[in-house]
Amino acid sequence: MTSSEFSYSLDQISVVLKPFALKLTRDLDDANDLLQDTMVKAFTNQDKFADGTNLKAWLYTIMKNTFITNYQKMVRRATFVDTTENLHYINSSASLVENSAFGEFAIEDIYRAIDRLDEIFSTPFLLYYRGFKYHEIADRLSIPIGTVKNRIHIARKYLKEDLMVYKHVN
């Protein structure tokens, strides 16, 4: 493939790559930057592309790897290492202290909300929560699998409404 054919193919495929870049970055400007980086890398590594292979897949791979590399660089830059004598890492999760009182209140509210559900909804929901598969719940309760799925869905809907206060809590 000649350089001009390769450049033309890159231009045609870039339209398809932009939604993928948006999905990865969730930001239009970052997506445009990622797309540009991908195109630059593809063009500078044109000699590594083998004729007859899937150019679109090759570009997707370049984009994904570029995104991962950029993300890892960003995380490394954001991590501050304290080089004082005690060698304490500020971003270390080992030094994270949390107050578990809020979590205990939330759990109590969740259990109260489940208790307020009708038994026909709470029983399948709790079985599913404990790890049972839909077909196991259906067998255990002697009801059709579609009914199990529906009751679990309704239970989730009621719980979501009942626990709306926790929607914006970190």
PDB file of C-alpha atoms in Angstrom:
ATOM      1  CA  MET A   1       0.000   0.000   0.000  1.00  0.00           C
ATOM      2  CA  THR A   2       1.419   3.359  -0.975  1.00  0.00           C
ATOM      3  CA  SER A   3       1.727   6.237   1.430  1.00  0.00           C
ATOM      4  CA  SER A   4      -1.127   8.141  -0.194  1.00  0.00           C
ATOM      5  CA  GLU A   5      -3.402   5.071  -0.149  1.00  0.00           C
ATOM      6  CA  PHE A   6      -2.539   4.511   3.515  1.00  0.00           C
ATOM      7  CA  SER A   7      -3.243   8.157   4.326  1.00  0.00           C
ATOM      8  CA  TYR A   8      -6.579   7.994   2.497  1.00  0.00           C
ATOM      9  CA  SER A   9      -7.547   4.805   4.364  1.00  0.00           C
ATOM     10  CA  LEU A  10      -6.652   6.429   7.680  1.00  0.00           C
ATOM     11  CA  ASP A  11      -8.829   9.408   6.834  1.00  0.00           C
ATOM     12  CA  GLN A  12     -11.793   7.162   5.962  1.00  0.00           C
ATOM     13  CA  ILE A  13     -11.507   5.045   9.119  1.00  0.00           C
ATOM     14  CA  SER A  14     -10.992   8.009  11.470  1.00  0.00           C
ATOM     15  CA  VAL A  15     -14.738   8.713  11.279  1.00  0.00           C
ATOM     16  CA  VAL A  16     -15.433   5.243  12.699  1.00  0.00           C
ATOM     17  CA  LEU A  17     -12.779   5.598  15.420  1.00  0.00           C
ATOM     18  CA  LYS A  18     -14.140   8.808  16.946  1.00  0.00           C
ATOM     19  CA  PRO A  19     -17.103   7.158  18.772  1.00  0.00           C
ATOM     20  CA  PHE A  20     -14.688   4.598  20.238  1.00  0.00           C
ATOM     21  CA  ALA A  21     -12.413   7.414  21.433  1.00  0.00           C
ATOM     22  CA  LEU A  22     -15.426   9.151  23.015  1.00  0.00           C
ATOM     23  CA  LYS A  23     -16.422   5.932  24.742  1.00  0.00           C
ATOM     24  CA  LEU A  24     -12.936   5.547  26.201  1.00  0.00           C
ATOM     25  CA  THR A  25     -12.376   9.150  27.302  1.00  0.00           C
ATOM     26  CA  ARG A  26     -15.944  10.381  27.950  1.00  0.00           C
ATOM     27  CA  ASP A  27     -14.806  13.845  26.890  1.00  0.00           C
ATOM     28  CA  LEU A  28     -14.921  15.385  23.408  1.00  0.00           C
ATOM     29  CA  ASP A  29     -11.592  17.225  23.644  1.00  0.00           C
ATOM     30  CA  ASP A  30      -9.791  14.191  25.083  1.00  0.00           C
ATOM     31  CA  ALA A  31     -11.386  12.021  22.397  1.00  0.00           C
ATOM     32  CA  ASN A  32     -10.100  14.341  19.664  1.00  0.00           C
ATOM     33  CA  ASP A  33      -6.624  14.256  21.230  1.00  0.00           C
ATOM     34  CA  LEU A  34      -6.715  10.468  21.437  1.00  0.00           C
ATOM     35  CA  LEU A  35      -7.843  10.215  17.825  1.00  0.00           C
ATOM     36  CA  GLN A  36      -5.041  12.539  16.730  1.00  0.00           C
ATOM     37  CA  ASP A  37      -2.442  10.579  18.730  1.00  0.00           C
ATOM     38  CA  THR A  38      -3.713   7.368  17.170  1.00  0.00           C
ATOM     39  CA  MET A  39      -3.472   8.762  13.646  1.00  0.00           C
ATOM     40  CA  VAL A  40       0.043  10.118  14.262  1.00  0.00           C
ATOM     41  CA  LYS A  41       1.201   6.764  15.654  1.00  0.00           C
ATOM     42  CA  ALA A  42      -0.388   4.886  12.771  1.00  0.00           C
ATOM     43  CA  PHE A  43       1.198   7.139  10.189  1.00  0.00           C
ATOM     44  CA  THR A  44       4.655   7.039  11.804  1.00  0.00           C
ATOM     45  CA  ASN A  45       4.441   3.252  12.121  1.00  0.00           C
ATOM     46  CA  GLN A  46       3.069   2.659   8.640  1.00  0.00           C
ATOM     47  CA  ASP A  47       5.968   0.322   7.902  1.00  0.00           C
ATOM     48  CA  LYS A  48       4.772  -2.020  10.677  1.00  0.00           C
ATOM     49  CA  PHE A  49       1.351  -2.456   9.082  1.00  0.00           C
ATOM     50  CA  ALA A  50       1.209  -5.623   6.993  1.00  0.00           C
ATOM     51  CA  ASP A  51      -0.766  -5.442   3.758  1.00  0.00           C
ATOM     52  CA  GLY A  52      -3.793  -7.705   3.775  1.00  0.00           C
ATOM     53  CA  THR A  53      -4.491  -7.309   7.490  1.00  0.00           C
ATOM     54  CA  ASN A  54      -7.429  -5.444   8.961  1.00  0.00           C
ATOM     55  CA  LEU A  55      -6.456  -1.759   9.148  1.00  0.00           C
ATOM     56  CA  LYS A  56      -9.464  -0.856  11.301  1.00  0.00           C
ATOM     57  CA  ALA A  57      -8.580  -3.504  13.915  1.00  0.00           C
ATOM     58  CA  TRP A  58      -4.956  -2.328  13.876  1.00  0.00           C
ATOM     59  CA  LEU A  59      -6.089   1.256  14.528  1.00  0.00           C
ATOM     60  CA  TYR A  60      -8.482   0.204  17.289  1.00  0.00           C
ATOM     61  CA  THR A  61      -5.593  -1.601  18.984  1.00  0.00           C
ATOM     62  CA  ILE A  62      -3.341   1.444  18.673  1.00  0.00           C
ATOM     63  CA  MET A  63      -6.087   3.653  20.122  1.00  0.00           C
ATOM     64  CA  LYS A  64      -6.814   1.319  23.037  1.00  0.00           C
ATOM     65  CA  ASN A  65      -3.115   0.951  23.892  1.00  0.00           C
ATOM     66  CA  THR A  66      -2.546   4.706  23.612  1.00  0.00           C
ATOM     67  CA  PHE A  67      -5.478   5.355  25.938  1.00  0.00           C
ATOM     68  CA  ILE A  68      -4.187   2.843  28.496  1.00  0.00           C
ATOM     69  CA  THR A  69      -0.676   4.291  28.369  1.00  0.00           C
ATOM     70  CA  ASN A  70      -1.960   7.854  28.786  1.00  0.00           C
ATOM     71  CA  TYR A  71      -4.185   6.786  31.672  1.00  0.00           C
ATOM     72  CA  GLN A  72      -1.297   5.055  33.445  1.00  0.00           C
ATOM     73  CA  LYS A  73       0.862   8.165  33.022  1.00  0.00           C
ATOM     74  CA  MET A  74      -1.909  10.326  34.464  1.00  0.00           C
ATOM     75  CA  VAL A  75      -2.279   8.052  37.505  1.00  0.00           C
ATOM     76  CA  ARG A  76       1.486   8.063  38.102  1.00  0.00           C
ATOM     77  CA  ARG A  77       1.575  11.863  37.877  1.00  0.00           C
ATOM     78  CA  ALA A  78      -1.329  12.181  40.302  1.00  0.00           C
ATOM     79  CA  THR A  79       0.349   9.984  42.919  1.00  0.00           C
ATOM     80  CA  PHE A  80       2.480  11.971  45.309  1.00  0.00           C
ATOM     81  CA  VAL A  81       5.233  10.154  47.145  1.00  0.00           C
ATOM     82  CA  ASP A  82       6.436  11.666  50.378  1.00  0.00           C
ATOM     83  CA  THR A  83      10.170  11.064  50.538  1.00  0.00           C
ATOM     84  CA  THR A  84      10.582  12.070  54.162  1.00  0.00           C
ATOM     85  CA  GLU A  85      12.165   9.748  56.660  1.00  0.00           C
ATOM     86  CA  ASN A  86       9.004   7.786  57.424  1.00  0.00           C
ATOM     87  CA  LEU A  87       8.438   7.029  53.683  1.00  0.00           C
ATOM     88  CA  HIS A  88       4.706   7.566  53.988  1.00  0.00           C
ATOM     89  CA  TYR A  89       2.762   7.331  50.727  1.00  0.00           C
ATOM     90  CA  ILE A  90       0.042   9.946  50.808  1.00  0.00           C
ATOM     91  CA  ASN A  91      -2.184   8.257  48.212  1.00  0.00           C
ATOM     92  CA  SER A  92      -1.768   4.837  49.773  1.00  0.00           C
ATOM     93  CA  SER A  93      -5.041   3.151  50.628  1.00  0.00           C
ATOM     94  CA  ALA A  94      -3.295   1.575  53.622  1.00  0.00           C
ATOM     95  CA  SER A  95      -3.444   4.936  55.382  1.00  0.00           C
ATOM     96  CA  LEU A  96      -7.105   5.498  54.569  1.00  0.00           C
ATOM     97  CA  VAL A  97      -9.272   5.925  57.652  1.00  0.00           C
ATOM     98  CA  GLU A  98     -13.028   5.659  57.314  1.00  0.00           C
ATOM     99  CA  ASN A  99     -15.816   6.042  59.767  1.00  0.00           C
ATOM    100  CA  SER A 100     -18.006   2.963  59.390  1.00  0.00           C
ATOM    101  CA  ALA A 101     -20.990   4.540  61.155  1.00  0.00           C
ATOM    102  CA  PHE A 102     -22.454   5.837  57.891  1.00  0.00           C
ATOM    103  CA  GLY A 103     -22.180   2.397  56.314  1.00  0.00           C
ATOM    104  CA  GLU A 104     -23.949   0.819  59.270  1.00  0.00           C
ATOM    105  CA  PHE A 105     -26.804   3.338  58.989  1.00  0.00           C
ATOM    106  CA  ALA A 106     -27.095   2.603  55.278  1.00  0.00           C
ATOM    107  CA  ILE A 107     -27.189  -1.170  55.836  1.00  0.00           C
ATOM    108  CA  GLU A 108     -29.889  -0.754  58.477  1.00  0.00           C
ATOM    109  CA  ASP A 109     -31.937   1.371  56.066  1.00  0.00           C
ATOM    110  CA  ILE A 110     -31.494  -1.224  53.303  1.00  0.00           C
ATOM    111  CA  TYR A 111     -32.691  -4.055  55.553  1.00  0.00           C
ATOM    112  CA  ARG A 112     -35.677  -1.965  56.704  1.00  0.00           C
ATOM    113  CA  ALA A 113     -36.540  -1.228  53.074  1.00  0.00           C
ATOM    114  CA  ILE A 114     -36.355  -4.938  52.214  1.00  0.00           C
ATOM    115  CA  ASP A 115     -38.578  -5.739  55.206  1.00  0.00           C
ATOM    116  CA  ARG A 116     -41.179  -3.287  53.860  1.00  0.00           C
ATOM    117  CA  LEU A 117     -41.386  -5.217  50.571  1.00  0.00           C
ATOM    118  CA  ASP A 118     -44.179  -7.738  50.097  1.00  0.00           C
ATOM    119  CA  GLU A 119     -42.923 -11.258  50.697  1.00  0.00           C
ATOM    120  CA  ILE A 120     -43.549 -12.244  47.069  1.00  0.00           C
ATOM    121  CA  PHE A 121     -40.895  -9.676  46.063  1.00  0.00           C
ATOM    122  CA  SER A 122     -38.499  -9.869  49.003  1.00  0.00           C
ATOM    123  CA  THR A 123     -38.060 -13.664  48.952  1.00  0.00           C
ATOM    124  CA  PRO A 124     -36.817 -13.943  45.342  1.00  0.00           C
ATOM    125  CA  PHE A 125     -34.761 -10.763  45.778  1.00  0.00           C
ATOM    126  CA  LEU A 126     -33.003 -12.045  48.906  1.00  0.00           C
ATOM    127  CA  LEU A 127     -32.332 -15.430  47.292  1.00  0.00           C
ATOM    128  CA  TYR A 128     -30.830 -13.687  44.279  1.00  0.00           C
ATOM    129  CA  TYR A 129     -28.804 -11.424  46.578  1.00  0.00           C
ATOM    130  CA  ARG A 130     -27.445 -14.507  48.358  1.00  0.00           C
ATOM    131  CA  GLY A 131     -26.157 -15.860  45.049  1.00  0.00           C
ATOM    132  CA  PHE A 132     -28.873 -18.140  43.771  1.00  0.00           C
ATOM    133  CA  LYS A 133     -29.388 -18.230  40.005  1.00  0.00           C
ATOM    134  CA  TYR A 134     -32.789 -17.419  38.501  1.00  0.00           C
ATOM    135  CA  HIS A 135     -33.519 -21.059  37.661  1.00  0.00           C
ATOM    136  CA  GLU A 136     -32.579 -22.157  41.200  1.00  0.00           C
ATOM    137  CA  ILE A 137     -34.955 -19.574  42.692  1.00  0.00           C
ATOM    138  CA  ALA A 138     -37.704 -20.685  40.299  1.00  0.00           C
ATOM    139  CA  ASP A 139     -37.214 -24.326  41.328  1.00  0.00           C
ATOM    140  CA  ARG A 140     -37.079 -23.486  45.038  1.00  0.00           C
ATOM    141  CA  LEU A 141     -40.225 -21.317  44.947  1.00  0.00           C
ATOM    142  CA  SER A 142     -42.031 -23.452  42.321  1.00  0.00           C
ATOM    143  CA  ILE A 143     -42.735 -20.474  40.063  1.00  0.00           C
ATOM    144  CA  PRO A 144     -41.788 -19.767  36.429  1.00  0.00           C
ATOM    145  CA  ILE A 145     -38.359 -18.198  35.782  1.00  0.00           C
ATOM    146  CA  GLY A 146     -40.024 -15.186  34.114  1.00  0.00           C
ATOM    147  CA  THR A 147     -41.966 -14.524  37.312  1.00  0.00           C
ATOM    148  CA  VAL A 148     -38.728 -14.696  39.319  1.00  0.00           C
ATOM    149  CA  LYS A 149     -37.067 -12.156  37.041  1.00  0.00           C
ATOM    150  CA  ASN A 150     -40.113  -9.875  37.185  1.00  0.00           C
ATOM    151  CA  ARG A 151     -40.354  -9.996  40.979  1.00  0.00           C
ATOM    152  CA  ILE A 152     -36.642  -9.262  41.396  1.00  0.00           C
ATOM    153  CA  HIS A 153     -36.980  -6.358  38.963  1.00  0.00           C
ATOM    154  CA  ILE A 154     -39.951  -4.950  40.893  1.00  0.00           C
ATOM    155  CA  ALA A 155     -38.110  -5.380  44.203  1.00  0.00           C
ATOM    156  CA  ARG A 156     -35.119  -3.456  42.834  1.00  0.00           C
ATOM    157  CA  LYS A 157     -37.429  -0.716  41.580  1.00  0.00           C
ATOM    158  CA  TYR A 158     -39.125  -0.356  44.994  1.00  0.00           C
ATOM    159  CA  LEU A 159     -35.777  -0.405  46.802  1.00  0.00           C
ATOM    160  CA  LYS A 160     -34.361   2.207  44.446  1.00  0.00           C
ATOM    161  CA  GLU A 161     -37.306   4.499  45.168  1.00  0.00           C
ATOM    162  CA  ASP A 162     -37.222   3.795  48.902  1.00  0.00           C
ATOM    163  CA  LEU A 163     -33.464   4.397  49.166  1.00  0.00           C
ATOM    164  CA  MET A 164     -33.379   7.490  46.930  1.00  0.00           C
ATOM    165  CA  VAL A 165     -31.741   9.409  49.791  1.00  0.00           C
ATOM    166  CA  TYR A 166     -28.507   7.498  49.085  1.00  0.00           C
ATOM    167  CA  LYS A 167     -28.416   8.294  45.364  1.00  0.00           C
ATOM    168  CA  HIS A 168     -25.801  11.080  45.570  1.00  0.00           C
ATOM    169  CA  VAL A 169     -23.792   9.753  48.493  1.00  0.00           C
ATOM    170  CA  ASN A 170     -20.184   8.791  47.690  1.00  0.00           C
TER     171      ASN A 170
END
